Amino acid sequence: MVSKEQILQWLQAFATEIAQNKEYLTELDAAIGDADHGINMDRGFKKVISQLPTFADQDIGSILKAVSMTLISSIGGASGPLYGTWFLRASADVTGKQELTEQDLQRLLQFGLNGVLQRGKAQLGDKTMVDVLSPSVLAFEQAVGEGRDIVAALQQAVIAAEQGMKDTTPMLAKKGRASYLGERSIGHQDPGATSAYLMLKCLLTVVQA
């Protein structure tokens, strides 16, 4: 089970991770984007953490929905709508819950991915956060299907996420600002894929603690 307290710890851990990697994410984005991914994500998650006390006593679904609204209103560029949509769709299936089973978390991750796919219209291989979210969902689902517990399933998901992130480097960008660069986008790791990996890595860190 993943408790509500662990979800709150995850949000805090992710905000801290983003703050620590703000310059790195912005450097990645400078190569193929607007050079603002780290700055935008840091601003958004600082706002989330500042508002956390106002919704921390609610159920998991309501917490994730509040995170979504905060991100959409405070992050510019593509990151706000995409991460906002991820958290909004992820919240949809866990309304009223105080803890999550393996199946709950599997649906949460799948719903979040579905939201990003619909919002961003990106496919696997387009050099976006989808290249991290999609294989991680599949790995988690396979692990749960094999009877693994949440920690083991998340470990598999994070391994897949890290590989997905690294795999964006040789890709040609087909979505967003990076796609304008054409061939010049090849050889650079995608910043959105990187922050998505950090999000999943932080979830694993909290759950296995």
Coordinates of N, CA and C in Angstrom, one line a residue:
M1 N 0.8 -1.2 0.0 CA 0.0 0.0 0.0 C 0.9 1.3 0.0
V2 N 0.4 2.3 -0.7 CA 1.0 3.6 -0.6 C 0.0 4.5 0.2
S3 N 0.5 5.1 1.3 CA -0.4 5.9 2.1 C -0.5 7.3 1.7
K4 N -1.5 8.0 2.2 CA -1.6 9.4 1.8 C -0.4 10.2 2.3
E5 N 0.2 9.8 3.4 CA 1.4 10.5 4.0 C 2.5 10.3 3.0
Q6 N 2.6 9.1 2.4 CA 3.7 8.9 1.4 C 3.5 9.7 0.1
I7 N 2.2 9.9 -0.3 CA 2.0 10.8 -1.4 C 2.4 12.2 -1.1
L8 N 2.1 12.7 0.1 CA 2.6 14.0 0.5 C 4.1 14.1 0.5
Q9 N 4.7 13.1 1.0 CA 6.2 13.0 1.1 C 6.8 13.0 -0.3
W10 N 6.1 12.3 -1.2 CA 6.6 12.3 -2.6 C 6.5 13.7 -3.3
L11 N 5.5 14.4 -3.1 CA 5.4 15.7 -3.6 C 6.5 16.6 -3.1
Q12 N 6.7 16.5 -1.8 CA 7.8 17.3 -1.2 C 9.2 16.9 -1.8
A13 N 9.4 15.6 -1.9 CA 10.6 15.0 -2.5 C 10.8 15.5 -3.9
F14 N 9.8 15.5 -4.7 CA 9.9 15.8 -6.1 C 10.2 17.3 -6.2
A15 N 9.5 18.1 -5.4 CA 9.8 19.6 -5.4 C 11.3 19.9 -5.0
T16 N 11.8 19.1 -4.1 CA 13.2 19.3 -3.7 C 14.1 18.8 -4.8
E17 N 13.8 17.7 -5.4 CA 14.6 17.2 -6.6 C 14.6 18.2 -7.7
I18 N 13.5 18.8 -8.0 CA 13.4 19.8 -9.1 C 14.2 21.0 -8.7
A19 N 14.2 21.5 -7.5 CA 14.9 22.6 -7.1 C 16.4 22.3 -7.2
Q20 N 16.8 21.1 -6.8 CA 18.3 20.7 -6.9 C 18.7 20.6 -8.4
N21 N 17.8 20.3 -9.3 CA 18.2 20.0 -10.7 C 17.7 21.1 -11.6
K22 N 17.3 22.3 -11.0 CA 16.7 23.4 -11.8 C 17.7 23.8 -12.9
E23 N 19.0 24.0 -12.5 CA 19.9 24.5 -13.5 C 20.2 23.4 -14.6
Y24 N 20.3 22.1 -14.2 CA 20.5 21.0 -15.1 C 19.3 20.9 -16.1
L25 N 18.1 21.0 -15.6 CA 16.9 20.9 -16.5 C 16.9 22.1 -17.5
T26 N 17.3 23.2 -17.0 CA 17.3 24.4 -17.8 C 18.4 24.3 -18.9
E27 N 19.5 23.8 -18.5 CA 20.6 23.5 -19.5 C 20.2 22.6 -20.6
L28 N 19.5 21.5 -20.2 CA 19.0 20.6 -21.2 C 18.0 21.3 -22.1
D29 N 17.2 22.1 -21.6 CA 16.2 22.9 -22.4 C 16.8 23.9 -23.2
A30 N 17.9 24.5 -22.8 CA 18.6 25.5 -23.5 C 19.1 25.0 -24.9
A31 N 19.4 23.7 -24.9 CA 20.0 23.0 -26.1 C 18.9 22.8 -27.2
I32 N 17.6 22.6 -26.7 CA 16.6 22.2 -27.7 C 15.3 22.9 -27.5
G33 N 15.2 23.8 -26.5 CA 13.9 24.4 -26.2 C 14.1 25.9 -25.8
D34 N 13.3 26.4 -24.9 CA 13.2 27.8 -24.5 C 14.1 28.1 -23.3
A35 N 14.9 27.1 -22.8 CA 15.8 27.3 -21.6 C 15.0 27.7 -20.4
D36 N 13.8 27.2 -20.2 CA 13.1 27.6 -19.0 C 12.4 26.4 -18.3
H37 N 12.7 25.2 -18.7 CA 12.0 24.0 -18.1 C 12.3 23.9 -16.6
G38 N 13.5 24.0 -16.2 CA 13.9 23.9 -14.8 C 13.3 25.0 -14.0
I39 N 13.4 26.2 -14.6 CA 12.8 27.4 -13.9 C 11.3 27.3 -13.7
N40 N 10.6 26.9 -14.8 CA 9.2 26.8 -14.7 C 8.7 25.7 -13.7
M41 N 9.4 24.5 -13.8 CA 9.0 23.4 -12.9 C 9.3 23.8 -11.5
D42 N 10.4 24.5 -11.2 CA 10.8 24.9 -9.8 C 9.7 25.8 -9.3
R43 N 9.3 26.8 -10.1 CA 8.3 27.8 -9.7 C 7.0 27.1 -9.4
G44 N 6.6 26.1 -10.2 CA 5.4 25.4 -10.0 C 5.3 24.6 -8.8
F45 N 6.4 23.9 -8.5 CA 6.4 23.0 -7.4 C 6.7 23.7 -6.1
K46 N 7.4 24.8 -6.1 CA 7.5 25.7 -4.9 C 6.1 26.1 -4.5
K47 N 5.3 26.5 -5.5 CA 3.9 26.9 -5.3 C 3.1 25.8 -4.7
V48 N 3.3 24.6 -5.2 CA 2.6 23.4 -4.7 C 2.9 23.2 -3.2
I49 N 4.2 23.2 -2.9 CA 4.6 23.0 -1.5 C 4.1 24.1 -0.6
S50 N 4.1 25.3 -1.1 CA 3.6 26.4 -0.2 C 2.1 26.3 0.1
Q51 N 1.4 25.6 -0.9 CA -0.1 25.4 -0.7 C -0.5 24.1 -0.1
L52 N 0.5 23.2 0.0 CA 0.3 21.9 0.6 C -0.5 21.9 1.9
P53 N -0.2 22.7 2.8 CA -0.9 22.7 4.1 C -2.4 22.9 4.0
T54 N -2.8 23.6 2.9 CA -4.2 23.9 2.7 C -5.0 22.7 2.2
F55 N -4.3 21.7 1.6 CA -5.1 20.5 1.1 C -4.5 19.2 1.6
A56 N -3.6 19.2 2.5 CA -2.9 18.0 3.0 C -3.8 17.1 3.8
D57 N -4.9 17.6 4.3 CA -5.8 16.7 5.1 C -6.9 16.1 4.2
Q58 N -6.9 16.3 2.9 CA -7.9 15.7 2.0 C -7.4 14.3 1.6
D59 N -8.3 13.7 0.8 CA -8.0 12.3 0.3 C -7.0 12.5 -0.8
I60 N -6.4 11.3 -1.2 CA -5.3 11.4 -2.3 C -5.8 12.0 -3.6
G61 N -7.0 11.6 -4.0 CA -7.5 12.2 -5.3 C -7.6 13.7 -5.2
S62 N -8.1 14.2 -4.1 CA -8.3 15.7 -3.9 C -6.9 16.4 -3.9
I63 N -6.0 15.7 -3.2 CA -4.6 16.3 -3.2 C -4.0 16.4 -4.6
L64 N -4.1 15.3 -5.3 CA -3.5 15.3 -6.7 C -4.2 16.4 -7.6
K65 N -5.5 16.5 -7.4 CA -6.3 17.5 -8.2 C -5.9 18.9 -7.8
A66 N -5.6 19.1 -6.5 CA -5.2 20.5 -6.1 C -3.8 20.8 -6.7
V67 N -2.9 19.7 -6.7 CA -1.6 19.9 -7.3 C -1.8 20.3 -8.8
S68 N -2.6 19.6 -9.5 CA -2.9 19.9 -10.9 C -3.3 21.3 -11.1
M69 N -4.2 21.8 -10.3 CA -4.7 23.2 -10.5 C -3.6 24.2 -10.2
T70 N -2.8 23.9 -9.2 CA -1.7 24.8 -8.9 C -0.7 24.9 -10.0
L71 N -0.3 23.7 -10.6 CA 0.7 23.7 -11.7 C 0.2 24.4 -12.9
I72 N -1.1 24.1 -13.3 CA -1.6 24.8 -14.5 C -1.6 26.3 -14.3
S73 N -1.9 26.8 -13.1 CA -1.9 28.2 -12.9 C -0.6 28.9 -12.7
S74 N 0.5 28.1 -12.5 CA 1.7 28.7 -12.1 C 2.9 28.3 -13.0
I75 N 2.8 27.4 -13.9 CA 3.9 27.0 -14.8 C 3.6 27.4 -16.2
G76 N 4.5 28.1 -16.8 CA 4.4 28.5 -18.2 C 4.8 27.4 -19.2
G77 N 4.7 27.7 -20.5 CA 5.2 26.8 -21.5 C 4.3 25.6 -21.6
A78 N 4.9 24.5 -22.1 CA 4.1 23.3 -22.3 C 4.0 22.5 -21.0
S79 N 5.0 22.7 -20.1 CA 5.1 21.9 -18.8 C 3.9 22.0 -18.0
G80 N 3.3 23.2 -17.8 CA 2.2 23.4 -17.0 C 1.0 22.6 -17.4
P81 N 0.5 22.8 -18.6 CA -0.6 22.0 -19.1 C -0.4 20.5 -19.0
L82 N 0.9 20.0 -19.4 CA 1.1 18.6 -19.4 C 1.2 18.0 -18.0
Y83 N 2.0 18.6 -17.2 CA 2.1 18.1 -15.8 C 0.7 18.3 -15.1
G84 N 0.1 19.4 -15.3 CA -1.2 19.6 -14.7 C -2.2 18.6 -15.2
T85 N -2.2 18.2 -16.4 CA -3.1 17.2 -17.0 C -2.7 15.8 -16.4
W86 N -1.4 15.5 -16.2 CA -1.0 14.3 -15.6 C -1.6 14.1 -14.2
F87 N -1.4 15.1 -13.4 CA -1.9 15.0 -12.0 C -3.4 15.0 -12.0
L88 N -4.1 15.8 -12.9 CA -5.5 15.8 -12.9 C -6.1 14.4 -13.3
R89 N -5.6 13.8 -14.3 CA -6.1 12.5 -14.8 C -5.7 11.5 -13.8
A90 N -4.5 11.6 -13.2 CA -4.1 10.6 -12.1 C -5.0 10.7 -10.9
S91 N -5.6 11.8 -10.7 CA -6.4 12.0 -9.5 C -7.8 11.3 -9.7
A92 N -8.2 11.2 -11.0 CA -9.6 10.8 -11.3 C -10.0 9.5 -10.7
D93 N -9.1 8.5 -10.7 CA -9.5 7.1 -10.3 C -9.2 6.9 -8.8
V94 N -8.6 7.9 -8.1 CA -8.3 7.6 -6.7 C -9.0 8.6 -5.7
T95 N -10.1 9.1 -6.2 CA -11.0 10.0 -5.4 C -11.5 9.3 -4.2
G96 N -11.3 9.9 -3.0 CA -11.8 9.4 -1.8 C -10.9 8.4 -1.1
K97 N -9.8 8.1 -1.8 CA -8.9 7.0 -1.2 C -7.8 7.7 -0.2
Q98 N -7.5 6.9 0.8 CA -6.5 7.3 1.8 C -5.2 6.5 1.6
E99 N -5.3 5.4 0.8 CA -4.1 4.6 0.5 C -4.4 3.9 -0.8
L100 N -3.3 3.5 -1.4 CA -3.4 2.9 -2.8 C -2.8 1.5 -2.8
T101 N -3.5 0.6 -3.5 CA -3.0 -0.7 -3.7 C -2.2 -0.7 -5.0
E102 N -1.5 -1.8 -5.3 CA -0.8 -1.9 -6.6 C -1.7 -1.6 -7.7
Q103 N -2.9 -2.1 -7.7 CA -3.8 -1.8 -8.8 C -4.2 -0.4 -8.9
D104 N -4.4 0.3 -7.7 CA -4.7 1.7 -7.7 C -3.6 2.5 -8.3
L105 N -2.4 2.2 -7.9 CA -1.2 2.9 -8.4 C -1.0 2.7 -9.9
Q106 N -1.3 1.5 -10.4 CA -1.2 1.1 -11.8 C -2.1 2.0 -12.6
R107 N -3.4 2.1 -12.1 CA -4.4 2.9 -12.8 C -4.0 4.4 -12.8
L108 N -3.5 4.9 -11.6 CA -3.1 6.2 -11.5 C -2.0 6.6 -12.5
L109 N -1.0 5.7 -12.7 CA 0.0 6.0 -13.6 C -0.5 5.9 -15.1
Q110 N -1.4 5.0 -15.3 CA -2.0 4.8 -16.7 C -2.8 6.0 -17.0
F111 N -3.7 6.4 -16.1 CA -4.6 7.6 -16.3 C -3.7 8.8 -16.6
G112 N -2.7 9.0 -15.8 CA -1.8 10.2 -16.0 C -1.2 10.2 -17.4
L113 N -0.7 9.0 -17.8 CA -0.1 8.9 -19.2 C -1.2 9.2 -20.2
N114 N -2.4 8.6 -20.1 CA -3.4 8.8 -21.0 C -3.7 10.3 -21.2
G115 N -3.7 11.0 -20.1 CA -4.0 12.5 -20.1 C -2.9 13.2 -20.9
V116 N -1.7 12.9 -20.7 CA -0.5 13.5 -21.4 C -0.6 13.2 -22.9
L117 N -0.9 11.9 -23.2 CA -1.1 11.5 -24.6 C -2.1 12.3 -25.3
Q118 N -3.3 12.5 -24.7 CA -4.4 13.2 -25.3 C -4.1 14.7 -25.4
R119 N -3.4 15.3 -24.3 CA -3.2 16.7 -24.3 C -2.0 17.1 -25.3
G120 N -0.9 16.3 -25.2 CA 0.2 16.7 -26.0 C 0.3 16.1 -27.4
K121 N -0.6 15.1 -27.6 CA -0.6 14.4 -29.0 C 0.7 13.8 -29.4
A122 N 1.6 13.5 -28.4 CA 2.9 12.9 -28.7 C 2.8 11.4 -28.7
Q123 N 3.6 10.8 -29.5 CA 3.7 9.3 -29.5 C 5.0 8.9 -28.9
L124 N 5.1 7.6 -28.6 CA 6.4 7.0 -28.2 C 7.4 7.2 -29.3
G125 N 8.6 7.8 -29.0 CA 9.6 8.0 -30.0 C 9.7 9.4 -30.5
D126 N 8.8 10.3 -30.0 CA 8.7 11.7 -30.4 C 9.7 12.6 -29.6
K127 N 10.4 12.0 -28.7 CA 11.4 12.7 -27.8 C 10.7 13.7 -26.9
T128 N 9.8 13.1 -26.0 CA 9.1 13.9 -25.0 C 9.0 13.1 -23.7
M129 N 8.3 13.6 -22.8 CA 8.0 12.9 -21.5 C 7.3 11.5 -21.7
V130 N 6.6 11.4 -22.8 CA 5.9 10.1 -23.1 C 6.9 9.0 -23.2
D131 N 8.1 9.3 -23.6 CA 9.2 8.3 -23.8 C 9.6 7.7 -22.4
V132 N 9.3 8.4 -21.4 CA 9.6 7.9 -20.0 C 8.3 7.3 -19.4
L133 N 7.2 8.1 -19.5 CA 5.9 7.6 -18.9 C 5.4 6.3 -19.5
S134 N 5.5 6.2 -20.8 CA 4.9 5.0 -21.4 C 5.6 3.7 -21.0
P135 N 6.9 3.6 -21.2 CA 7.6 2.3 -20.8 C 7.5 2.1 -19.3
S136 N 7.5 3.1 -18.5 CA 7.4 2.9 -17.0 C 6.0 2.3 -16.6
V137 N 5.0 2.8 -17.3 CA 3.6 2.3 -17.0 C 3.6 0.8 -17.4
L138 N 4.1 0.5 -18.5 CA 4.1 -0.9 -19.0 C 4.9 -1.8 -18.1
A139 N 6.1 -1.3 -17.6 CA 6.9 -2.1 -16.7 C 6.2 -2.4 -15.4
F140 N 5.5 -1.3 -14.9 CA 4.8 -1.4 -13.6 C 3.7 -2.5 -13.8
E141 N 2.9 -2.3 -14.9 CA 1.8 -3.3 -15.2 C 2.3 -4.7 -15.3
Q142 N 3.4 -4.9 -15.9 CA 3.9 -6.3 -16.1 C 4.4 -6.8 -14.7
A143 N 5.0 -6.0 -13.9 CA 5.5 -6.5 -12.6 C 4.3 -6.8 -11.7
V144 N 3.3 -6.0 -11.7 CA 2.1 -6.3 -10.9 C 1.4 -7.6 -11.4
G145 N 1.4 -7.8 -12.7 CA 0.8 -9.0 -13.3 C 1.6 -10.2 -12.9
E146 N 2.8 -10.1 -12.6 CA 3.7 -11.2 -12.2 C 3.6 -11.4 -10.7
G147 N 2.8 -10.6 -10.0 CA 2.6 -10.7 -8.6 C 3.6 -10.0 -7.7
R148 N 4.3 -9.0 -8.3 CA 5.3 -8.2 -7.5 C 4.5 -7.2 -6.6
D149 N 5.2 -6.9 -5.5 CA 4.5 -5.8 -4.7 C 4.8 -4.4 -5.2
I150 N 4.3 -3.4 -4.5 CA 4.4 -2.1 -5.1 C 5.9 -1.6 -5.2
V151 N 6.7 -1.9 -4.2 CA 8.1 -1.5 -4.3 C 8.8 -2.1 -5.5
A152 N 8.6 -3.4 -5.6 CA 9.3 -4.1 -6.7 C 8.8 -3.7 -8.1
A153 N 7.5 -3.4 -8.2 CA 6.9 -2.9 -9.4 C 7.4 -1.5 -9.7
L154 N 7.5 -0.7 -8.7 CA 8.0 0.7 -8.9 C 9.5 0.6 -9.3
Q155 N 10.2 -0.3 -8.8 CA 11.7 -0.4 -9.1 C 11.8 -0.7 -10.6
Q156 N 10.9 -1.6 -11.1 CA 10.9 -2.0 -12.5 C 10.5 -0.8 -13.4
A157 N 9.5 0.0 -12.9 CA 9.0 1.2 -13.6 C 10.1 2.2 -13.7
V158 N 10.9 2.4 -12.6 CA 12.0 3.4 -12.6 C 13.1 3.0 -13.5
I159 N 13.4 1.7 -13.6 CA 14.5 1.2 -14.5 C 14.1 1.5 -15.9
A160 N 12.8 1.2 -16.2 CA 12.3 1.5 -17.6 C 12.3 3.0 -17.9
A161 N 11.9 3.8 -16.9 CA 11.9 5.3 -17.0 C 13.3 5.8 -17.3
E162 N 14.3 5.3 -16.6 CA 15.6 5.8 -16.8 C 16.1 5.5 -18.2
Q163 N 15.8 4.3 -18.6 CA 16.2 3.9 -20.0 C 15.5 4.7 -21.0
G164 N 14.2 5.0 -20.8 CA 13.4 5.8 -21.7 C 14.0 7.2 -21.8
M165 N 14.4 7.7 -20.6 CA 15.0 9.1 -20.6 C 16.3 9.1 -21.5
K166 N 17.2 8.1 -21.2 CA 18.4 8.1 -22.0 C 18.2 7.9 -23.5
D167 N 17.1 7.1 -23.8 CA 16.8 6.8 -25.2 C 16.4 8.1 -26.0
T168 N 16.0 9.1 -25.3 CA 15.6 10.3 -26.0 C 16.8 11.1 -26.6
T169 N 18.0 10.8 -26.1 CA 19.2 11.5 -26.6 C 19.4 11.4 -28.2
P170 N 19.4 10.2 -28.7 CA 19.6 10.0 -30.1 C 18.4 10.3 -31.0
M171 N 17.2 10.6 -30.4 CA 16.0 10.8 -31.1 C 15.9 12.1 -31.8
L172 N 15.2 12.2 -32.9 CA 14.8 13.4 -33.6 C 13.5 13.9 -33.0
A173 N 13.5 15.1 -32.5 CA 12.3 15.7 -31.8 C 11.2 15.9 -32.8
K174 N 10.0 15.5 -32.5 CA 8.8 15.6 -33.4 C 7.7 16.5 -32.8
K175 N 7.9 16.9 -31.6 CA 6.9 17.7 -30.9 C 7.5 18.9 -30.2
G176 N 6.7 20.0 -30.0 CA 7.2 21.1 -29.2 C 8.2 21.9 -29.9
R177 N 8.8 22.9 -29.1 CA 9.8 23.8 -29.6 C 11.0 23.0 -30.2
A178 N 11.4 21.9 -29.6 CA 12.5 21.1 -30.0 C 12.4 20.6 -31.5
S179 N 11.1 20.4 -31.9 CA 10.9 19.9 -33.2 C 11.3 20.9 -34.3
Y180 N 11.4 22.2 -34.0 CA 11.8 23.2 -34.9 C 13.2 23.1 -35.3
L181 N 14.0 22.4 -34.5 CA 15.5 22.3 -34.7 C 15.8 21.2 -35.7
G182 N 14.8 20.3 -36.0 CA 15.1 19.2 -36.9 C 16.2 18.3 -36.5
E183 N 17.2 18.1 -37.4 CA 18.3 17.2 -37.1 C 19.1 17.7 -35.9
R184 N 19.1 19.0 -35.6 CA 19.9 19.6 -34.5 C 19.4 19.1 -33.1
S185 N 18.2 18.6 -33.1 CA 17.7 18.1 -31.8 C 18.3 16.8 -31.4
I186 N 18.9 16.1 -32.4 CA 19.5 14.8 -32.1 C 20.8 15.0 -31.3
G187 N 21.0 14.1 -30.3 CA 22.2 14.2 -29.5 C 21.9 14.9 -28.1
H188 N 20.7 15.3 -27.9 CA 20.4 16.0 -26.6 C 19.3 15.3 -25.9
Q189 N 19.5 15.1 -24.6 CA 18.4 14.4 -23.8 C 17.3 15.4 -23.6
D190 N 16.1 14.8 -23.7 CA 14.9 15.7 -23.5 C 14.6 16.1 -22.1
P191 N 14.4 17.4 -21.9 CA 14.2 17.9 -20.5 C 12.9 17.4 -19.9
G192 N 11.9 17.3 -20.6 CA 10.6 16.9 -20.1 C 10.7 15.4 -19.7
A193 N 11.4 14.6 -20.5 CA 11.6 13.2 -20.2 C 12.4 13.1 -18.9
T194 N 13.3 14.0 -18.7 CA 14.2 14.0 -17.5 C 13.4 14.3 -16.3
S195 N 12.6 15.3 -16.3 CA 11.8 15.7 -15.1 C 10.8 14.6 -14.8
A196 N 10.2 13.9 -15.9 CA 9.3 12.8 -15.6 C 10.0 11.6 -15.0
Y197 N 11.2 11.4 -15.4 CA 12.0 10.3 -14.7 C 12.2 10.7 -13.2
L198 N 12.6 11.9 -13.0 CA 12.8 12.4 -11.6 C 11.5 12.2 -10.7
M199 N 10.4 12.5 -11.3 CA 9.1 12.3 -10.6 C 8.9 10.9 -10.2
L200 N 9.2 9.9 -11.1 CA 9.0 8.5 -10.7 C 10.0 8.0 -9.8
K201 N 11.3 8.5 -10.0 CA 12.4 8.1 -9.1 C 12.0 8.5 -7.6
C202 N 11.5 9.8 -7.5 CA 11.2 10.3 -6.1 C 10.0 9.4 -5.5
L203 N 9.1 9.0 -6.3 CA 8.0 8.2 -5.8 C 8.6 6.8 -5.3
L204 N 9.5 6.2 -6.0 CA 10.1 5.0 -5.6 C 10.9 5.2 -4.3
T205 N 11.7 6.3 -4.2 CA 12.5 6.6 -3.0 C 11.6 6.7 -1.8
V206 N 10.5 7.3 -1.9 CA 9.6 7.5 -0.7 C 8.9 6.2 -0.3
V207 N 8.4 5.4 -1.3 CA 7.7 4.2 -1.1 C 8.6 3.1 -0.5
Q208 N 9.8 3.1 -0.9 CA 10.7 2.0 -0.4 C 11.5 2.4 0.8
A209 N 11.3 3.6 1.3 CA 12.0 4.1 2.5 C 11.6 3.3 3.7

